Coordinates of C-alpha atoms in Angstrom, one line a residue:
Chain A
X1044 CA 25.5 26.6 -24.9
X1045 CA 25.5 23.1 -23.3
X1046 CA 28.9 21.5 -22.6
X1047 CA 30.1 18.2 -23.9
X1048 CA 27.7 15.4 -22.9
X1049 CA 25.0 17.9 -21.9
X1050 CA 21.8 19.3 -23.5
X1051 CA 19.9 22.5 -22.9
X1052 CA 16.3 22.0 -22.0
X1053 CA 13.6 24.6 -22.5
X1054 CA 11.7 23.8 -19.4
X1055 CA 7.9 23.5 -19.8
X1056 CA 6.6 22.8 -16.3
X1057 CA 8.2 22.3 -13.0
X1058 CA 6.2 20.9 -10.1
X1059 CA 6.6 21.9 -6.5
X1060 CA 7.6 19.0 -4.3
X1061 CA 7.3 18.8 -0.5
X1062 CA 11.1 18.9 -0.5
X1063 CA 11.1 22.2 -2.3
X1064 CA 8.8 23.6 0.4
X1065 CA 11.2 22.3 3.1
X1066 CA 14.0 24.1 1.3
X1067 CA 12.0 27.2 1.1
X1068 CA 11.4 27.0 4.9
X1069 CA 15.1 26.8 5.5
X1070 CA 14.9 23.2 6.8
X1071 CA 17.6 22.0 4.5
X1072 CA 20.0 25.0 4.8
X1073 CA 22.9 22.6 5.7
X1074 CA 22.6 21.1 2.3
X1075 CA 21.2 23.9 0.1
X1076 CA 22.9 27.4 0.1
X1077 CA 21.5 30.6 -1.4
X1078 CA 21.6 31.2 -4.3
X1079 CA 20.4 27.9 -5.6
X1080 CA 17.8 27.2 -8.4
X1081 CA 15.7 24.3 -7.1
X1082 CA 13.1 22.1 -8.8
X1083 CA 13.3 18.5 -9.9
X1084 CA 9.8 17.5 -11.1
X1085 CA 9.8 18.8 -14.6
X1086 CA 9.1 18.3 -18.3
X1087 CA 10.6 20.1 -21.2
X1088 CA 11.9 20.1 -24.7
X1089 CA 15.6 19.8 -25.9
X1090 CA 16.6 23.1 -27.1
X1091 CA 20.3 22.7 -27.9
X1092 CA 22.8 19.8 -27.9
X1093 CA 26.3 19.6 -26.6
X1094 CA 29.0 17.5 -28.2
X1095 CA 28.9 13.7 -27.8
X1096 CA 25.3 13.4 -26.9
X1097 CA 23.6 10.5 -28.7
X1098 CA 20.1 9.2 -28.9
X1099 CA 18.5 12.6 -28.5
X1100 CA 17.8 15.6 -30.8
X1101 CA 16.5 19.2 -30.6
X1102 CA 12.8 19.1 -30.3
X1103 CA 12.6 15.9 -28.2
X1104 CA 10.2 16.1 -25.3
X1105 CA 12.1 14.9 -22.2
X1106 CA 12.0 14.5 -18.5
X1107 CA 15.0 14.4 -16.2
X1108 CA 15.7 11.6 -13.6
X1109 CA 17.5 14.0 -11.3
X1110 CA 20.1 11.5 -9.9
X1111 CA 23.7 12.3 -10.5
X1112 CA 25.4 9.1 -9.6
X1113 CA 28.8 9.8 -11.2
X1114 CA 30.6 9.4 -7.8
X1115 CA 29.3 5.8 -7.4
X1116 CA 31.7 3.4 -5.6
X1117 CA 32.0 -0.4 -5.4
X1118 CA 30.7 -0.2 -1.9
X1119 CA 27.4 1.0 -3.3
X1120 CA 26.9 -2.6 -4.6
X1121 CA 25.4 -1.3 -7.8
X1122 CA 22.6 0.5 -6.2
X1123 CA 23.5 3.7 -8.0
X1124 CA 20.2 5.4 -7.3
X1125 CA 21.0 5.6 -3.6
X1126 CA 24.8 5.6 -3.8
X1127 CA 26.6 7.2 -0.8
X1128 CA 27.8 10.1 -2.8
X1129 CA 24.7 10.7 -4.9
X1130 CA 24.0 14.3 -5.9
X1131 CA 20.4 15.1 -6.2
X1132 CA 19.9 17.5 -9.1
X1133 CA 17.7 20.4 -8.1
X1134 CA 18.9 20.2 -4.5
X1135 CA 22.7 19.6 -4.6
X1136 CA 23.0 21.2 -8.1
X1137 CA 20.9 23.7 -10.0
X1138 CA 17.3 22.5 -10.7
X1139 CA 14.5 23.0 -13.2
X1140 CA 12.7 26.2 -11.9
X1141 CA 14.2 28.2 -14.8
X1142 CA 13.5 28.8 -18.4
X1143 CA 16.5 27.0 -19.8
X1144 CA 18.4 24.3 -18.0
X1145 CA 21.7 22.7 -19.0
X1146 CA 21.8 19.1 -17.8
X1147 CA 24.0 16.0 -18.5
X1148 CA 22.3 13.7 -21.1
X1149 CA 22.6 10.6 -19.0
X1150 CA 19.7 11.8 -16.8
X1151 CA 17.3 12.2 -19.7
X1152 CA 14.3 10.0 -20.6
X1153 CA 12.7 10.7 -23.9
X1154 CA 8.9 11.1 -24.2
X1155 CA 6.6 10.4 -27.1
X1156 CA 5.8 13.5 -29.2
X1157 CA 2.1 13.3 -28.2
X1158 CA 2.9 13.4 -24.5
X1159 CA 1.1 16.1 -22.5
X1160 CA 3.9 18.1 -20.9
X1161 CA 1.8 19.1 -17.9
X1162 CA 1.1 15.5 -17.0
X1163 CA 4.8 14.7 -17.8
X1164 CA 5.8 17.0 -14.9
X1165 CA 4.2 14.3 -12.7
X1166 CA 6.6 11.6 -13.9
X1167 CA 9.2 12.3 -11.2
X1168 CA 6.8 11.9 -8.2
X1169 CA 4.9 9.1 -10.0
X1170 CA 8.3 7.3 -10.3
X1171 CA 8.6 7.5 -6.5
X1172 CA 5.2 5.8 -6.2
X1173 CA 6.1 3.1 -8.8
X1174 CA 9.4 2.4 -7.0
X1175 CA 7.5 2.1 -3.6
X1176 CA 5.0 -0.3 -5.1
X1177 CA 7.7 -2.4 -6.8
X1178 CA 9.8 -2.6 -3.6
X1179 CA 6.7 -3.8 -1.8
X1180 CA 6.4 -6.8 -4.1
X1181 CA 2.6 -6.1 -4.3
X1182 CA 0.7 -8.7 -6.2
X1183 CA -2.8 -8.6 -7.8
X1184 CA -5.5 -9.5 -5.4
X1185 CA -3.5 -8.3 -2.3
X1186 CA -4.7 -5.5 -0.1
X1187 CA -2.7 -2.4 0.3
X1188 CA -3.2 0.2 3.0
X1189 CA -1.8 3.7 2.3
X1190 CA -1.2 5.8 5.4
X1191 CA -1.5 9.4 4.2
X1192 CA -3.5 10.8 1.3
X1193 CA -1.2 13.6 0.1
X1194 CA 0.2 13.7 -3.4
X1195 CA 2.6 10.8 -3.0
X1196 CA 0.0 8.7 -1.1
X1197 CA -2.5 9.2 -3.8
X1198 CA 0.0 8.3 -6.5
X1199 CA 1.0 5.2 -4.5
X1200 CA -2.6 4.3 -4.2
X1201 CA -3.2 4.7 -7.9
X1202 CA -0.2 2.6 -8.9
X1203 CA -1.1 -0.1 -6.3
X1204 CA -4.7 -0.2 -7.7
X1205 CA -3.4 -0.3 -11.2
X1206 CA -1.3 -3.3 -10.1
X1207 CA -4.6 -5.1 -9.2
X1208 CA -4.6 -4.6 -5.5
X1209 CA -7.5 -3.6 -3.3
X1210 CA -6.4 -0.2 -1.9
X1211 CA -7.5 1.6 1.3
X1212 CA -6.2 5.0 2.1
X1213 CA -6.1 6.3 5.6
X1214 CA -6.2 10.1 5.8
X1215 CA -7.4 12.5 8.5
X1216 CA -8.2 15.5 6.2
X1217 CA -11.8 15.4 5.1
X1218 CA -11.1 17.4 1.9
X1219 CA -8.4 14.9 0.9
X1220 CA -10.7 12.0 1.7
X1221 CA -13.2 13.6 -0.8
X1222 CA -10.5 14.0 -3.3
X1223 CA -9.5 10.4 -3.0
X1224 CA -13.1 9.4 -3.6
X1225 CA -13.1 11.7 -6.7
X1226 CA -10.0 9.8 -7.9
X1227 CA -12.0 6.5 -7.5
X1228 CA -10.0 5.5 -4.4
X1229 CA -11.4 4.2 -1.1
X1230 CA -10.3 6.4 1.9
X1231 CA -11.2 6.3 5.6
X1232 CA -10.6 8.7 8.4
X1233 CA -8.8 6.8 11.2
X1234 CA -9.9 9.4 13.8
X1235 CA -13.5 8.5 13.0
X1236 CA -13.3 4.8 12.0
X1237 CA -11.2 2.1 13.7
X1238 CA -8.8 1.5 10.8
X1239 CA -7.6 -1.9 11.9
X1240 CA -11.2 -3.2 12.4
X1241 CA -12.2 -1.7 9.1
X1242 CA -9.4 -3.4 7.2
X1243 CA -10.0 -6.6 9.1
X1244 CA -13.7 -6.6 7.9
X1245 CA -12.7 -5.7 4.3
X1246 CA -10.2 -8.6 4.1
X1247 CA -11.9 -11.4 6.0
X1248 CA -9.4 -11.1 8.8
X1249 CA -6.3 -11.2 6.6
X1250 CA -5.5 -7.5 7.3
X1251 CA -3.1 -5.6 4.9
X1252 CA -0.6 -7.5 2.8
X1253 CA 1.2 -4.3 2.2
X1254 CA 1.2 -1.0 4.1
X1255 CA 2.7 2.2 2.7
X1256 CA 3.8 4.6 5.5
X1257 CA 3.6 8.0 3.7
X1258 CA 2.2 10.1 6.6
X1259 CA 5.4 10.6 8.6
X1260 CA 3.6 10.9 12.0
X1261 CA 3.6 8.7 15.1
X1262 CA 0.0 7.5 14.8
X1263 CA 0.9 6.1 11.4
X1264 CA 3.9 4.3 12.9
X1265 CA 1.6 2.9 15.7
X1266 CA -1.0 1.6 13.3
X1267 CA 1.3 0.2 10.6
X1268 CA 2.3 -2.8 12.7
X1269 CA -1.4 -3.3 13.7
X1270 CA -3.0 -3.1 10.3
X1271 CA -0.4 -5.4 8.7
X1272 CA -1.4 -9.1 8.6
X1273 CA 0.9 -12.1 8.9
X1274 CA 4.1 -11.6 6.8
X1275 CA 2.8 -8.2 5.8
X1276 CA 5.3 -5.8 4.2
X1277 CA 5.5 -2.2 5.4
X1278 CA 7.1 0.3 3.0
X1279 CA 8.8 3.2 4.7
X1280 CA 8.2 6.1 2.3
X1281 CA 8.0 8.9 4.8
X1282 CA 11.0 10.7 6.1
X1283 CA 11.3 10.6 9.9
X1284 CA 14.0 13.0 11.0
X1285 CA 14.3 11.5 14.5
X1286 CA 14.3 8.1 16.0
X1287 CA 10.7 7.0 16.6
X1288 CA 9.1 4.3 18.8
X1289 CA 8.3 1.2 16.7
X1290 CA 6.6 -2.0 17.9
X1291 CA 9.4 -4.4 17.1
X1292 CA 7.6 -7.2 18.9
X1293 CA 4.9 -7.2 16.1
X1294 CA 7.7 -7.5 13.5
X1295 CA 8.9 -10.6 15.3
X1296 CA 5.4 -12.0 16.1
X1297 CA 3.8 -11.7 12.6
X1298 CA 7.1 -11.9 10.7
X1299 CA 6.5 -8.4 9.2
X1300 CA 9.0 -6.8 6.9
X1301 CA 9.9 -3.1 6.9
X1302 CA 11.2 -2.0 3.5
X1303 CA 12.9 1.4 3.1
X1304 CA 12.3 2.9 -0.3
X1305 CA 14.0 6.0 -1.7
X1306 CA 13.6 7.8 -5.0
X1307 CA 13.6 5.4 -8.1
X1308 CA 15.6 3.5 -10.5
X1309 CA 15.6 3.7 -14.3
X1310 CA 12.9 1.0 -14.7
X1311 CA 10.6 3.0 -12.4
X1312 CA 10.9 6.0 -14.6
X1313 CA 10.1 3.9 -17.7
X1314 CA 7.0 2.5 -16.0
X1315 CA 5.9 6.0 -14.9
X1316 CA 6.4 7.3 -18.4
X1317 CA 4.3 4.4 -19.8
X1318 CA 1.5 5.2 -17.3
X1319 CA 1.5 8.9 -18.1
X1320 CA 1.6 8.3 -21.8
X1321 CA -1.4 5.9 -21.5
X1322 CA -3.1 8.5 -19.3
X1323 CA -5.7 6.0 -18.0
X1324 CA -5.3 7.1 -14.4
X1325 CA -6.6 10.4 -13.0
X1326 CA -3.3 12.2 -13.2
X1327 CA -4.9 15.4 -14.5
X1328 CA -6.8 15.8 -11.3
X1329 CA -3.5 15.8 -9.3
X1330 CA -2.6 19.2 -10.8
X1331 CA -4.6 21.6 -8.7
X1332 CA -2.9 24.8 -9.9
X1333 CA -0.6 26.1 -12.7
X1334 CA 1.2 29.4 -12.2
X1335 CA 3.8 31.4 -14.1
X1336 CA 7.3 31.0 -12.9
X1337 CA 7.5 34.7 -12.4
X1338 CA 5.0 34.3 -9.5
X1339 CA 7.2 31.7 -7.7
X1340 CA 7.6 33.8 -4.5
X1341 CA 3.8 34.2 -4.1
X1342 CA 3.2 30.5 -4.8
X1343 CA 5.7 29.4 -2.1
X1344 CA 4.1 32.0 0.3
X1345 CA 0.6 30.7 -0.3
X1346 CA 1.3 26.9 -0.5
X1347 CA 1.2 26.3 3.3
X1348 CA -2.1 28.1 3.5
X1349 CA -3.7 25.6 1.1
X1350 CA -3.1 22.1 2.6
X1351 CA -5.8 20.8 0.3
X1352 CA -3.9 21.6 -2.8
X1353 CA -2.2 18.6 -4.4
X1354 CA 0.3 19.5 -7.1
X1355 CA 1.2 23.0 -8.2
X1356 CA 3.0 23.4 -11.5
X1357 CA 5.1 26.4 -12.4
X1358 CA 4.9 27.3 -16.1
X1359 CA 8.6 28.0 -16.7
X1360 CA 8.1 30.0 -19.9
X1361 CA 5.8 32.6 -18.3
Chain B
X121 CA -0.9 -45.1 26.5
X122 CA -0.9 -42.5 23.7
X123 CA -4.2 -41.6 22.1
X124 CA -5.1 -41.9 18.5
X125 CA -2.7 -40.0 16.3
X126 CA -0.2 -39.7 19.2
X127 CA 3.0 -41.3 20.3
X128 CA 4.7 -41.6 23.6
X129 CA 8.2 -40.4 23.7
X130 CA 10.8 -41.6 26.2
X131 CA 12.5 -38.2 26.5
X132 CA 16.3 -38.4 26.4
X133 CA 17.4 -34.7 26.9
X134 CA 15.6 -31.5 27.3
X135 CA 17.5 -28.2 26.9
X136 CA 16.7 -25.1 28.9
X137 CA 15.7 -22.2 26.7
X138 CA 15.7 -18.5 27.6
X139 CA 11.9 -18.7 27.4
X140 CA 11.9 -21.4 30.1
X141 CA 13.9 -19.1 32.3
X142 CA 11.4 -16.3 31.7
X143 CA 8.5 -18.7 32.6
X144 CA 10.4 -19.7 35.8
X145 CA 10.8 -16.0 36.7
X146 CA 7.0 -15.6 36.4
X147 CA 7.3 -13.2 33.4
X148 CA 4.9 -15.3 31.3
X149 CA 2.3 -16.0 34.1
X150 CA -0.5 -14.6 31.9
X151 CA 0.2 -17.4 29.4
X152 CA 1.5 -20.2 31.6
X153 CA -0.4 -21.4 34.7
X154 CA 0.9 -23.6 37.5
X155 CA 1.1 -26.6 37.3
X156 CA 2.6 -26.8 33.8
X157 CA 5.4 -29.1 32.5
X158 CA 7.5 -26.9 30.3
X159 CA 10.4 -27.7 27.9
X160 CA 10.5 -27.7 24.1
X161 CA 14.2 -28.3 23.1
X162 CA 14.3 -32.1 23.3
X163 CA 15.4 -35.4 21.9
X164 CA 14.0 -38.8 22.6
X165 CA 12.9 -42.2 21.4
X166 CA 9.4 -43.4 20.5
X167 CA 8.3 -45.7 23.3
X168 CA 4.7 -46.5 22.4
X169 CA 2.4 -45.8 19.4
X170 CA -1.2 -44.7 19.4
X171 CA -3.6 -45.8 16.6
X172 CA -3.4 -44.3 13.2
X173 CA 0.2 -43.1 13.4
X174 CA 2.1 -43.8 10.2
X175 CA 5.7 -43.5 9.2
X176 CA 7.1 -44.0 12.7
X177 CA 7.7 -47.0 14.9
X178 CA 8.8 -47.8 18.5
X179 CA 12.5 -47.3 18.9
X180 CA 12.8 -44.4 16.4
X181 CA 14.9 -41.5 17.6
X182 CA 12.9 -38.3 17.2
X183 CA 12.7 -34.6 17.9
X184 CA 9.5 -32.5 18.2
X185 CA 8.8 -29.4 16.3
X186 CA 6.7 -27.9 19.1
X187 CA 4.1 -26.0 17.0
X188 CA 0.5 -27.0 17.3
X189 CA -1.1 -25.3 14.3
X190 CA -4.4 -27.3 14.3
X191 CA -6.4 -24.0 14.7
X192 CA -4.9 -22.5 11.5
X193 CA -7.3 -20.2 9.6
X194 CA -7.4 -19.0 6.0
X195 CA -6.4 -15.5 7.2
X196 CA -3.0 -17.0 8.2
X197 CA -2.3 -17.2 4.5
X198 CA -0.6 -20.6 4.9
X199 CA 2.0 -19.4 7.3
X200 CA 1.1 -22.1 9.8
X201 CA 4.2 -21.7 11.9
X202 CA 3.1 -18.3 13.1
X203 CA -0.7 -18.7 12.7
X204 CA -2.8 -16.5 14.9
X205 CA -4.1 -19.3 17.1
X206 CA -0.8 -21.2 17.2
X207 CA -0.2 -23.2 20.4
X208 CA 3.4 -23.6 21.4
X209 CA 3.9 -27.0 22.9
X210 CA 5.8 -26.8 26.1
X211 CA 4.4 -23.3 26.9
X212 CA 0.7 -23.5 26.0
X213 CA 0.5 -27.3 26.5
X214 CA 2.7 -29.8 28.5
X215 CA 6.3 -29.9 27.4
X216 CA 9.3 -32.2 27.4
X217 CA 10.8 -31.9 30.9
X218 CA 9.4 -35.2 31.9
X219 CA 10.4 -38.9 31.5
X220 CA 7.6 -39.8 29.1
X221 CA 5.7 -37.4 26.9
X222 CA 2.6 -38.0 24.8
X223 CA 2.6 -35.9 21.7
X224 CA 0.7 -35.8 18.4
X225 CA 2.7 -37.5 15.6
X226 CA 2.4 -34.5 13.2
X227 CA 5.0 -32.6 15.2
X228 CA 7.7 -35.4 15.0
X229 CA 10.8 -35.4 12.9
X230 CA 12.6 -38.7 12.6
X231 CA 16.4 -38.9 13.2
X232 CA 18.9 -41.3 11.9
X233 CA 19.7 -44.2 14.3
X234 CA 23.3 -43.0 14.8
X235 CA 22.3 -39.5 15.8
X236 CA 23.7 -38.2 19.1
X237 CA 20.7 -37.5 21.3
X238 CA 22.6 -34.8 23.3
X239 CA 23.3 -32.9 20.1
X240 CA 19.8 -33.6 18.9
X241 CA 18.4 -31.6 21.8
X242 CA 20.0 -28.6 20.0
X243 CA 17.9 -29.1 16.9
X244 CA 15.1 -26.8 18.1
X245 CA 17.3 -23.7 18.8
X246 CA 19.4 -24.5 15.8
X247 CA 16.2 -24.5 13.7
X248 CA 15.6 -20.9 15.0
X249 CA 19.0 -20.0 13.7
X250 CA 18.4 -21.8 10.3
X251 CA 15.1 -19.9 9.9
X252 CA 16.7 -16.6 10.8
X253 CA 19.5 -17.1 8.2
X254 CA 17.0 -18.3 5.6
X255 CA 14.7 -15.3 6.1
X256 CA 17.7 -13.0 5.7
X257 CA 18.4 -14.3 2.2
X258 CA 22.1 -14.5 3.1
X259 CA 24.3 -15.5 0.2
X260 CA 27.9 -16.8 0.1
X261 CA 30.4 -14.1 0.1
X262 CA 28.2 -11.6 2.0
X263 CA 29.1 -10.2 5.4
X264 CA 26.8 -10.9 8.4
X265 CA 27.0 -9.1 11.7
X266 CA 25.4 -10.9 14.7
X267 CA 24.5 -8.5 17.5
X268 CA 24.7 -10.7 20.7
X269 CA 26.8 -13.8 21.3
X270 CA 24.5 -15.9 23.5
X271 CA 23.3 -19.4 22.5
X272 CA 21.0 -18.2 19.6
X273 CA 23.6 -15.6 18.4
X274 CA 26.3 -18.3 18.3
X275 CA 24.0 -20.7 16.4
X276 CA 23.0 -17.9 13.9
X277 CA 26.7 -17.1 13.5
X278 CA 27.6 -20.8 12.8
X279 CA 24.8 -21.3 10.3
X280 CA 25.7 -18.0 8.6
X281 CA 29.3 -19.0 8.3
X282 CA 28.3 -22.5 7.1
X283 CA 26.3 -20.7 4.3
X284 CA 29.6 -19.1 3.1
X285 CA 29.3 -15.7 4.7
X286 CA 31.9 -13.7 6.6
X287 CA 30.5 -13.4 10.1
X288 CA 31.3 -10.9 12.8
X289 CA 29.7 -11.2 16.3
X290 CA 29.3 -8.2 18.5
X291 CA 29.2 -9.2 22.2
X292 CA 30.0 -7.2 25.3
X293 CA 30.8 -10.2 27.6
X294 CA 34.5 -11.1 27.4
X295 CA 34.0 -14.7 28.4
X296 CA 31.5 -15.1 25.6
X297 CA 33.9 -13.4 23.2
X298 CA 36.5 -16.0 24.1
X299 CA 33.9 -18.8 23.6
X300 CA 33.1 -17.4 20.2
X301 CA 36.8 -17.5 19.3
X302 CA 36.9 -21.1 20.6
X303 CA 34.1 -21.8 18.2
X304 CA 36.2 -20.5 15.3
X305 CA 34.1 -17.3 15.2
X306 CA 35.2 -13.7 15.0
X307 CA 33.8 -11.6 17.8
X308 CA 34.4 -7.9 18.8
X309 CA 33.4 -6.0 21.9
X310 CA 31.5 -2.9 20.8
X311 CA 32.3 -1.1 24.1
X312 CA 36.0 -1.3 23.3
X313 CA 36.0 -1.3 19.5
X314 CA 34.0 1.0 17.2
X315 CA 31.9 -1.7 15.6
X316 CA 30.8 0.3 12.5
X317 CA 34.4 1.4 11.8
X318 CA 35.6 -2.2 12.3
X319 CA 33.0 -3.6 9.9
X320 CA 33.7 -0.9 7.4
X321 CA 37.4 -1.8 7.4
X322 CA 36.7 -5.5 7.2
X323 CA 34.4 -5.0 4.2
X324 CA 36.1 -2.3 2.1
X325 CA 33.3 0.1 3.0
X326 CA 30.4 -2.1 2.1
X327 CA 29.4 -2.6 5.7
X328 CA 27.1 -5.5 6.6
X329 CA 24.9 -7.1 4.0
X330 CA 22.9 -8.8 6.8
X331 CA 22.5 -7.9 10.5
X332 CA 21.0 -10.3 13.0
X333 CA 19.6 -8.4 16.1
X334 CA 19.7 -11.1 18.8
X335 CA 20.7 -8.9 21.7
X336 CA 17.4 -7.3 22.5
X337 CA 18.9 -4.1 23.9
X338 CA 18.8 -0.4 22.8
X339 CA 22.5 -0.1 21.8
X340 CA 21.9 -3.0 19.4
X341 CA 18.9 -1.2 17.9
X342 CA 21.0 1.9 17.6
X343 CA 23.9 0.2 15.9
X344 CA 21.9 -2.1 13.6
X345 CA 21.0 0.7 11.2
X346 CA 24.5 2.1 11.3
X347 CA 26.4 -1.1 10.6
X348 CA 24.1 -2.2 7.7
X349 CA 25.3 -1.1 4.3
X350 CA 23.1 -0.1 1.3
X351 CA 20.1 -2.4 0.9
X352 CA 21.2 -4.2 4.0
X353 CA 18.8 -6.7 5.6
X354 CA 18.3 -6.6 9.4
X355 CA 16.7 -9.7 10.9
X356 CA 14.8 -9.1 14.1
X357 CA 15.3 -12.2 16.2
X358 CA 15.2 -10.6 19.7
X359 CA 12.0 -10.0 21.5
X360 CA 11.4 -6.4 22.4
X361 CA 8.6 -6.2 24.9
X362 CA 8.1 -2.5 24.5
X363 CA 8.1 0.0 21.6
X364 CA 11.7 1.1 21.1
X365 CA 13.2 4.1 19.2
X366 CA 14.4 3.1 15.7
X367 CA 16.2 5.2 13.1
X368 CA 13.6 5.0 10.4
X369 CA 15.5 7.6 8.3
X370 CA 18.3 5.1 7.8
X371 CA 15.8 2.6 6.5
X372 CA 14.7 5.1 4.0
X373 CA 18.1 6.5 3.1
X374 CA 19.9 3.2 2.6
X375 CA 16.8 1.2 1.6
X376 CA 17.3 -1.2 4.5
X377 CA 14.9 -4.0 5.2
X378 CA 13.8 -5.1 8.6
X379 CA 12.8 -8.8 8.6
X380 CA 10.9 -10.2 11.6
X381 CA 11.7 -13.9 12.1
X382 CA 9.9 -16.2 14.6
X383 CA 10.4 -19.9 15.3
X384 CA 10.8 -22.1 12.2
X385 CA 9.1 -24.0 9.4
X386 CA 9.4 -27.7 8.5
X387 CA 12.3 -27.1 6.1
X388 CA 14.3 -25.3 8.8
X389 CA 14.0 -28.4 11.0
X390 CA 15.1 -30.6 8.2
X391 CA 18.1 -28.4 7.6
X392 CA 19.0 -28.3 11.3
X393 CA 18.7 -32.1 11.5
X394 CA 21.0 -32.4 8.5
X395 CA 23.5 -30.1 10.2
X396 CA 23.4 -32.0 13.5
X397 CA 23.6 -35.4 11.8
X398 CA 26.7 -34.2 9.8
X399 CA 28.1 -32.8 13.1
X400 CA 30.7 -30.6 11.4
X401 CA 30.0 -27.5 13.4
X402 CA 31.0 -27.1 17.1
X403 CA 27.6 -28.0 18.5
X404 CA 29.2 -30.1 21.2
X405 CA 30.8 -27.1 22.7
X406 CA 27.4 -25.4 23.0
X407 CA 26.4 -27.9 25.7
X408 CA 28.0 -26.5 28.8
X409 CA 26.3 -28.6 31.4
X410 CA 24.1 -31.8 31.6
X411 CA 22.1 -32.4 34.8
X412 CA 19.6 -35.0 35.9
X413 CA 16.0 -33.9 35.6
X414 CA 15.6 -34.6 39.3
X415 CA 17.8 -31.5 39.9
X416 CA 15.6 -29.2 37.8
X417 CA 14.9 -26.8 40.7
X418 CA 18.6 -26.3 41.5
X419 CA 19.4 -25.8 37.9
X420 CA 16.8 -23.1 37.4
X421 CA 18.0 -21.5 40.7
X422 CA 21.7 -21.4 39.5
X423 CA 21.2 -20.6 35.8
X424 CA 21.0 -16.8 36.4
X425 CA 24.2 -16.9 38.4
X426 CA 26.1 -18.3 35.4
X427 CA 25.7 -15.9 32.5
X428 CA 28.6 -17.5 30.7
X429 CA 26.8 -20.9 30.5
X430 CA 25.5 -21.6 27.0
X431 CA 23.2 -24.6 26.9
X432 CA 22.2 -26.7 29.9
X433 CA 20.5 -30.0 29.1
X434 CA 18.4 -32.0 31.5
X435 CA 18.8 -35.7 31.3
X436 CA 15.2 -36.7 31.6
X437 CA 15.8 -40.3 32.5
X438 CA 17.8 -39.5 35.7

């Protein structure tokens, strides 16, 4: 049974994140030891209540914001979501790829009863995108260029478009370019089209007001400072494990801003929940496969062979 | 006589900027052809008026904001001071290192009659510092680390301190460290003291809220992402002629911002004029030498041999 302040969740779906694949490949072995149940993109239903949990009841549909900030310090300046001693639930402590999950109630967000639990498993990655767009200060009428058309890039593009921006995705994979078009998004292949020239023409020379670097590769770093217009804001979403060459002169010359953005805050989750509940964006198309949790090993083995797949959900009750 | 819309200035003093030294060394030969009168840090008195100049009269003490933005375009989004076709007066057109200087009136700022014209020659570089601090969003009570204690670094430190921040300068030259102390500023030598540890102790672990990168060297780029605390803002003041390795992971992890800052806007000049008029900061100590304009060749020849000199003014009437 759940402890004081905790609930037990009957996990419905758990999505596989790029980070989970990194863990599977052993790239995070310093942080994650075997055995560890991973998973942090999930939806579920409260199944049992511990003592002293208020505001929730058995049967509530919920998602978890997997940030355990209980070790926050004054030097974190109130930025709990990225506090120095943050524990990420599903990496640093057991995650959602299990049938039943005990979790402290302070990480829960309640969903409306009619919410589709498959789509709800997208709320965590969608919150990343909502956070990225919020951090950029994107305004309606501005032009955003998204470098990289994978799951997070597509979600960022959707959220930016929903905010009233003109959005151009840069993506080298032709299948993903077609997917973006299917999502109603504009995508170009920078190996075939001069991206800077393309954006210049699309914006009457203003270039991008906001650039989202989601690709994590050097050509994206090279183009980000070119495709941004005067006072452009570049949001660093990708994780670059090593120091990389950056054109700092362009930051000076055009007074560009580079904005680091990591995970999400409470308000980003609330916005993502609103978007999923409204279901007016093509979230359903993001889910390219649903597999029973019992097949988790096969799924991880096959995921690298299918770079065109977007989001795979594990059905945690099968 | 000055043309329509212009005034003639009897130049009092013209300071030598690092950019002027670069031009002298031939490093900007692509942009500056011989013969060209350079100089853009100046003070003077209006000596003659062209037609259709309003708001000024002969005898007014003035400084020039040397930004010719007449070729501004809509794609510059109203950021005239860094517009794509900006001409920098004193680099792209004749500058202030002459006795009399004809200049369009729209670049003038009027000074009060009691203003010291030597100090007034510092208004241009001081405006750079004011702009840098304004772009950083520095608030009273925050901690700012200034990487590099040359003329601009010292001015940035003074302006940041005046704004109510705790300021720590990082500088490798011991003479400049002593100068900083003489200016009432706190400076440490990062080759002798662990800068990050020092700032950590001085801030109860918060680290720097704002970092000004004024040094232009790789060790400064390496330390800037270390010494900045959570959501720290790093202002890129230095000019990096080549792409340099940057720890983008730290931008992501701590949600840092990199803010490019170039020249100044009208309000920065007005603030700098207010500061020089009040004369409560140690501006006088910035001026380490005043030489007659007739000795300009010797001054440029000697300036590299005196790295401890801060600001050399040319007296343009001698």
